[in-house]
mmCIF file of C-alpha atoms in Angstrom:
data_model
loop_
_atom_site.group_PDB
_atom_site.id
_atom_site.type_symbol
_atom_site.label_atom_id
_atom_site.label_comp_id
_atom_site.label_asym_id
_atom_site.label_seq_id
_atom_site.Cartn_x
_atom_site.Cartn_y
_atom_site.Cartn_z
ATOM 1 C CA UNK S 1 19.360 -3.752 -8.942
ATOM 2 C CA UNK S 2 16.115 -5.810 -8.355
ATOM 3 C CA UNK S 3 12.973 -4.092 -8.662
ATOM 4 C CA UNK S 4 10.573 -3.445 -6.221
ATOM 5 C CA UNK S 5 6.742 -4.547 -6.692
ATOM 6 C CA UNK S 6 3.903 -2.619 -5.024
ATOM 7 C CA UNK S 7 0.721 -4.922 -5.089
ATOM 8 C CA UNK S 8 -2.478 -3.041 -3.669
ATOM 9 C CA UNK S 9 -4.988 -5.879 -2.205
ATOM 10 C CA UNK S 10 -8.079 -6.481 -4.271
ATOM 11 C CA UNK S 11 -11.563 -4.545 -3.730
ATOM 12 C CA UNK S 12 -13.130 -4.796 -0.026
ATOM 13 C CA UNK S 13 -16.705 -3.588 0.619
ATOM 14 C CA UNK S 14 -15.397 -0.421 2.077
ATOM 15 C CA UNK S 15 -12.666 0.028 -0.579
ATOM 16 C CA UNK S 16 -15.467 -0.067 -3.128
ATOM 17 C CA UNK S 17 -17.640 2.486 -1.218
ATOM 18 C CA UNK S 18 -14.611 4.761 -0.630
ATOM 19 C CA UNK S 19 -14.574 4.096 3.260
ATOM 20 C CA UNK S 20 -11.285 4.712 4.936
ATOM 21 C CA UNK S 21 -10.194 1.526 6.121
ATOM 22 C CA UNK S 22 -6.935 0.686 8.191
ATOM 23 C CA UNK S 23 -7.371 -1.474 10.911
ATOM 24 C CA UNK S 24 -11.052 -2.800 10.356
ATOM 25 C CA UNK S 25 -9.954 -6.180 8.775
ATOM 26 C CA UNK S 26 -12.503 -6.859 6.021
ATOM 27 C CA UNK S 27 -12.384 -9.595 3.524
ATOM 28 C CA UNK S 28 -12.096 -9.196 -0.339
ATOM 29 C CA UNK S 29 -15.266 -8.937 -2.219
ATOM 30 C CA UNK S 30 -15.962 -11.228 -5.026
ATOM 31 C CA UNK S 31 -14.627 -8.677 -7.534
ATOM 32 C CA UNK S 32 -11.677 -8.194 -5.399
ATOM 33 C CA UNK S 33 -10.937 -11.942 -5.373
ATOM 34 C CA UNK S 34 -10.994 -11.757 -9.114
ATOM 35 C CA UNK S 35 -8.697 -8.894 -9.140
ATOM 36 C CA UNK S 36 -6.025 -10.700 -7.172
ATOM 37 C CA UNK S 37 -6.410 -13.635 -9.141
ATOM 38 C CA UNK S 38 -5.773 -11.596 -12.444
ATOM 39 C CA UNK S 39 -2.378 -10.689 -10.887
ATOM 40 C CA UNK S 40 -1.379 -14.237 -11.456
ATOM 41 C CA UNK S 41 -0.525 -13.977 -14.913
ATOM 42 C CA UNK S 42 1.041 -10.439 -14.388
ATOM 43 C CA UNK S 43 3.568 -11.562 -11.712
ATOM 44 C CA UNK S 44 4.217 -15.145 -12.892
ATOM 45 C CA UNK S 45 6.962 -14.023 -15.549
ATOM 46 C CA UNK S 46 9.024 -12.225 -12.953
ATOM 47 C CA UNK S 47 11.668 -13.632 -10.709
ATOM 48 C CA UNK S 48 10.624 -12.561 -7.181
ATOM 49 C CA UNK S 49 12.903 -13.285 -4.498
ATOM 50 C CA UNK S 50 11.048 -11.805 -1.373
ATOM 51 C CA UNK S 51 7.688 -11.122 -0.645
ATOM 52 C CA UNK S 52 6.418 -9.106 2.424
ATOM 53 C CA UNK S 53 2.807 -8.486 3.160
ATOM 54 C CA UNK S 54 0.886 -6.520 5.790
ATOM 55 C CA UNK S 55 -0.860 -8.704 8.264
ATOM 56 C CA UNK S 56 -4.218 -7.872 7.111
ATOM 57 C CA UNK S 57 -6.438 -10.496 5.734
ATOM 58 C CA UNK S 58 -7.379 -8.496 2.732
ATOM 59 C CA UNK S 59 -3.589 -8.222 1.815
ATOM 60 C CA UNK S 60 -2.712 -12.046 2.743
ATOM 61 C CA UNK S 61 -5.689 -13.123 0.605
ATOM 62 C CA UNK S 62 -4.422 -11.169 -2.604
ATOM 63 C CA UNK S 63 -0.958 -12.607 -2.106
ATOM 64 C CA UNK S 64 -2.408 -16.019 -2.251
ATOM 65 C CA UNK S 65 -4.793 -15.685 -5.019
ATOM 66 C CA UNK S 66 -1.920 -13.781 -7.003
ATOM 67 C CA UNK S 67 0.337 -16.964 -6.524
ATOM 68 C CA UNK S 68 2.725 -15.244 -4.881
ATOM 69 C CA UNK S 69 5.004 -17.398 -2.345
ATOM 70 C CA UNK S 70 4.067 -17.133 1.082
ATOM 71 C CA UNK S 71 4.747 -13.830 2.418
ATOM 72 C CA UNK S 72 6.872 -12.845 5.480
ATOM 73 C CA UNK S 73 4.480 -10.493 7.420
ATOM 74 C CA UNK S 74 5.612 -6.782 8.219
ATOM 75 C CA UNK S 75 3.631 -4.713 10.606
ATOM 76 C CA UNK S 76 4.877 -1.664 9.299
ATOM 77 C CA UNK S 77 3.184 -2.432 5.902
ATOM 78 C CA UNK S 78 -0.393 -1.771 7.670
ATOM 79 C CA UNK S 79 -2.594 1.017 6.320
ATOM 80 C CA UNK S 80 -2.411 4.390 7.347
ATOM 81 C CA UNK S 81 -4.007 4.618 10.812
ATOM 82 C CA UNK S 82 -7.228 6.496 9.957
ATOM 83 C CA UNK S 83 -7.806 7.440 13.749
ATOM 84 C CA UNK S 84 -11.320 8.943 14.108
ATOM 85 C CA UNK S 85 -11.706 8.823 10.197
ATOM 86 C CA UNK S 86 -11.975 5.184 10.236
ATOM 87 C CA UNK S 87 -14.782 3.864 7.629
ATOM 88 C CA UNK S 88 -15.628 7.439 6.946
ATOM 89 C CA UNK S 89 -15.597 8.689 3.363
ATOM 90 C CA UNK S 90 -13.913 11.842 2.359
ATOM 91 C CA UNK S 91 -17.148 13.496 1.163
ATOM 92 C CA UNK S 92 -18.296 12.820 4.909
ATOM 93 C CA UNK S 93 -14.987 14.146 6.167
ATOM 94 C CA UNK S 94 -15.482 17.217 4.100
ATOM 95 C CA UNK S 95 -18.954 18.275 5.589
ATOM 96 C CA UNK S 96 -17.022 19.138 9.024
ATOM 97 C CA UNK S 97 -13.463 19.956 7.499
ATOM 98 C CA UNK S 98 -13.971 21.301 4.134
ATOM 99 C CA UNK S 99 -11.012 21.147 2.007
ATOM 100 C CA UNK S 100 -9.310 18.482 4.026
ATOM 101 C CA UNK S 101 -6.658 16.483 2.308
ATOM 102 C CA UNK S 102 -5.294 13.427 3.926
ATOM 103 C CA UNK S 103 -1.670 13.726 2.624
ATOM 104 C CA UNK S 104 -1.395 17.164 4.341
ATOM 105 C CA UNK S 105 -3.700 17.212 6.834
ATOM 106 C CA UNK S 106 -3.906 13.853 8.648
ATOM 107 C CA UNK S 107 -6.495 12.149 10.434
ATOM 108 C CA UNK S 108 -8.992 13.220 13.286
ATOM 109 C CA UNK S 109 -7.673 11.661 16.450
ATOM 110 C CA UNK S 110 -9.051 8.270 17.459
ATOM 111 C CA UNK S 111 -9.366 6.239 20.317
ATOM 112 C CA UNK S 112 -6.352 5.162 22.327
ATOM 113 C CA UNK S 113 -5.589 2.095 20.606
ATOM 114 C CA UNK S 114 -5.788 3.641 17.046
ATOM 115 C CA UNK S 115 -5.134 7.490 17.935
ATOM 116 C CA UNK S 116 -4.140 8.190 14.073
ATOM 117 C CA UNK S 117 -1.029 8.839 12.301
ATOM 118 C CA UNK S 118 0.596 11.920 10.841
ATOM 119 C CA UNK S 119 1.807 11.750 7.333
ATOM 120 C CA UNK S 120 5.287 12.052 8.585
ATOM 121 C CA UNK S 121 4.699 8.898 10.889
ATOM 122 C CA UNK S 122 3.286 7.076 7.993
ATOM 123 C CA UNK S 123 6.570 8.190 6.156
ATOM 124 C CA UNK S 124 8.698 6.802 8.906
ATOM 125 C CA UNK S 125 7.086 3.302 8.679
ATOM 126 C CA UNK S 126 7.930 3.582 5.089
ATOM 127 C CA UNK S 127 11.445 4.290 5.508
ATOM 128 C CA UNK S 128 12.045 1.444 8.036
ATOM 129 C CA UNK S 129 10.365 -0.857 5.028
ATOM 130 C CA UNK S 130 12.720 0.661 2.615
ATOM 131 C CA UNK S 131 15.524 0.062 4.740
ATOM 132 C CA UNK S 132 14.757 -3.541 5.499
ATOM 133 C CA UNK S 133 14.410 -4.419 1.600
ATOM 134 C CA UNK S 134 17.494 -2.508 0.390
ATOM 135 C CA UNK S 135 19.934 -5.403 0.978
ATOM 136 C CA UNK S 136 17.791 -7.570 -1.000
ATOM 137 C CA UNK S 137 17.254 -5.148 -3.934
ATOM 138 C CA UNK S 138 20.746 -4.492 -3.819
ATOM 139 C CA UNK S 139 22.041 -8.191 -3.859
ATOM 140 C CA UNK S 140 19.670 -8.536 -7.058
ATOM 141 C CA UNK S 141 18.216 -11.984 -5.676
ATOM 142 C CA UNK S 142 14.979 -11.352 -7.561
ATOM 143 C CA UNK S 143 12.336 -8.648 -7.312
ATOM 144 C CA UNK S 144 10.867 -7.738 -3.913
ATOM 145 C CA UNK S 145 7.151 -7.975 -3.502
ATOM 146 C CA UNK S 146 4.951 -5.793 -1.293
ATOM 147 C CA UNK S 147 1.418 -6.681 -0.788
ATOM 148 C CA UNK S 148 -0.489 -4.093 1.017
ATOM 149 C CA UNK S 149 -2.820 -0.851 1.012
ATOM 150 C CA UNK S 150 -3.099 2.343 -1.026
ATOM 151 C CA UNK S 151 -2.279 5.119 0.951
ATOM 152 C CA UNK S 152 0.570 3.565 2.465
ATOM 153 C CA UNK S 153 1.994 2.253 -0.505
ATOM 154 C CA UNK S 154 1.793 5.867 -2.183
ATOM 155 C CA UNK S 155 3.621 7.160 1.005
ATOM 156 C CA UNK S 156 6.047 4.488 0.597
ATOM 157 C CA UNK S 157 6.837 5.454 -3.333
ATOM 158 C CA UNK S 158 7.324 9.024 -2.383
ATOM 159 C CA UNK S 159 9.832 8.183 0.358
ATOM 160 C CA UNK S 160 11.700 5.882 -2.378
ATOM 161 C CA UNK S 161 11.679 8.860 -4.704
ATOM 162 C CA UNK S 162 13.461 10.840 -2.316
ATOM 163 C CA UNK S 163 10.068 13.045 -1.682
ATOM 164 C CA UNK S 164 8.304 13.896 1.547
ATOM 165 C CA UNK S 165 5.495 11.875 2.654
ATOM 166 C CA UNK S 166 2.957 14.112 1.601
ATOM 167 C CA UNK S 167 4.011 13.571 -2.015
ATOM 168 C CA UNK S 168 2.310 10.362 -1.638
ATOM 169 C CA UNK S 169 -0.892 12.243 -2.814
ATOM 170 C CA UNK S 170 0.543 12.266 -6.509
ATOM 171 C CA UNK S 171 0.163 8.599 -7.003
ATOM 172 C CA UNK S 172 -3.139 7.242 -7.240
ATOM 173 C CA UNK S 173 -3.538 3.583 -6.561
ATOM 174 C CA UNK S 174 -6.580 1.447 -7.844
ATOM 175 C CA UNK S 175 -7.488 -2.214 -5.939
ATOM 176 C CA UNK S 176 -5.667 -5.045 -7.306
ATOM 177 C CA UNK S 177 -2.969 -3.160 -9.135
ATOM 178 C CA UNK S 178 0.710 -3.286 -9.565
ATOM 179 C CA UNK S 179 3.378 -0.462 -9.247
ATOM 180 C CA UNK S 180 7.002 -1.082 -10.235
ATOM 181 C CA UNK S 181 10.002 1.130 -8.801
ATOM 182 C CA UNK S 182 13.095 0.422 -10.325
ATOM 183 C CA UNK S 183 16.246 2.680 -11.247
ATOM 184 C CA UNK S 184 17.099 4.953 -14.281
ATOM 185 C CA UNK S 185 21.114 5.825 -14.083
ATOM 186 C CA UNK S 186 21.200 4.601 -10.753
ATOM 187 C CA UNK S 187 18.437 6.635 -9.269
ATOM 188 C CA UNK S 188 15.062 5.281 -8.138
ATOM 189 C CA UNK S 189 12.352 5.618 -10.830
ATOM 190 C CA UNK S 190 8.787 4.697 -11.719
ATOM 191 C CA UNK S 191 8.889 1.838 -14.169
ATOM 192 C CA UNK S 192 5.109 1.448 -14.138
ATOM 193 C CA UNK S 193 1.996 2.490 -12.107
ATOM 194 C CA UNK S 194 -1.362 1.341 -11.208
ATOM 195 C CA UNK S 195 -1.217 -1.222 -13.730
ATOM 196 C CA UNK S 196 -3.139 -4.564 -14.348
ATOM 197 C CA UNK S 197 -0.460 -5.946 -16.818
ATOM 198 C CA UNK S 198 3.386 -5.476 -17.194
#
């Protein structure tokens, strides 16, 4: 079976500062662009059959700078809708909600067009993505690359491994990093994680 390459976009101003960023469409910083370019040699030795990306500019620019083929855009690859926590840091949230943890507690309600998502809702999106790419992985047409966002990819990893969405909290994921999900004895397994070389 082909492997699943998970690629987190390069650094933005808000990711650098620890601010939750979902629908706010920020560009990569200069360091973020360099992180994305540094993925080119990491990915160039892989046979990549399919590339999918979040519609956000930071993901699309990362795919471009990493030298990936033009991705198919999947809306389900968007970052967790942070609702009322958009642009807010964890430290700021803890001032009013001590002990808050995204992967178990979800987010504060937001405006009508961005009400926020529960861990289970993000997990349902991840399941849709996994169902969509499953035939490509099984057909061994080359690796499938997903270029998206940290928290969403962490939830997707949990779901691929048969874990609840909240288990995404077990996987940290830096900007401009790659995770590789494959199989061992026909069962999903983590091959590499939070890597900048493979």
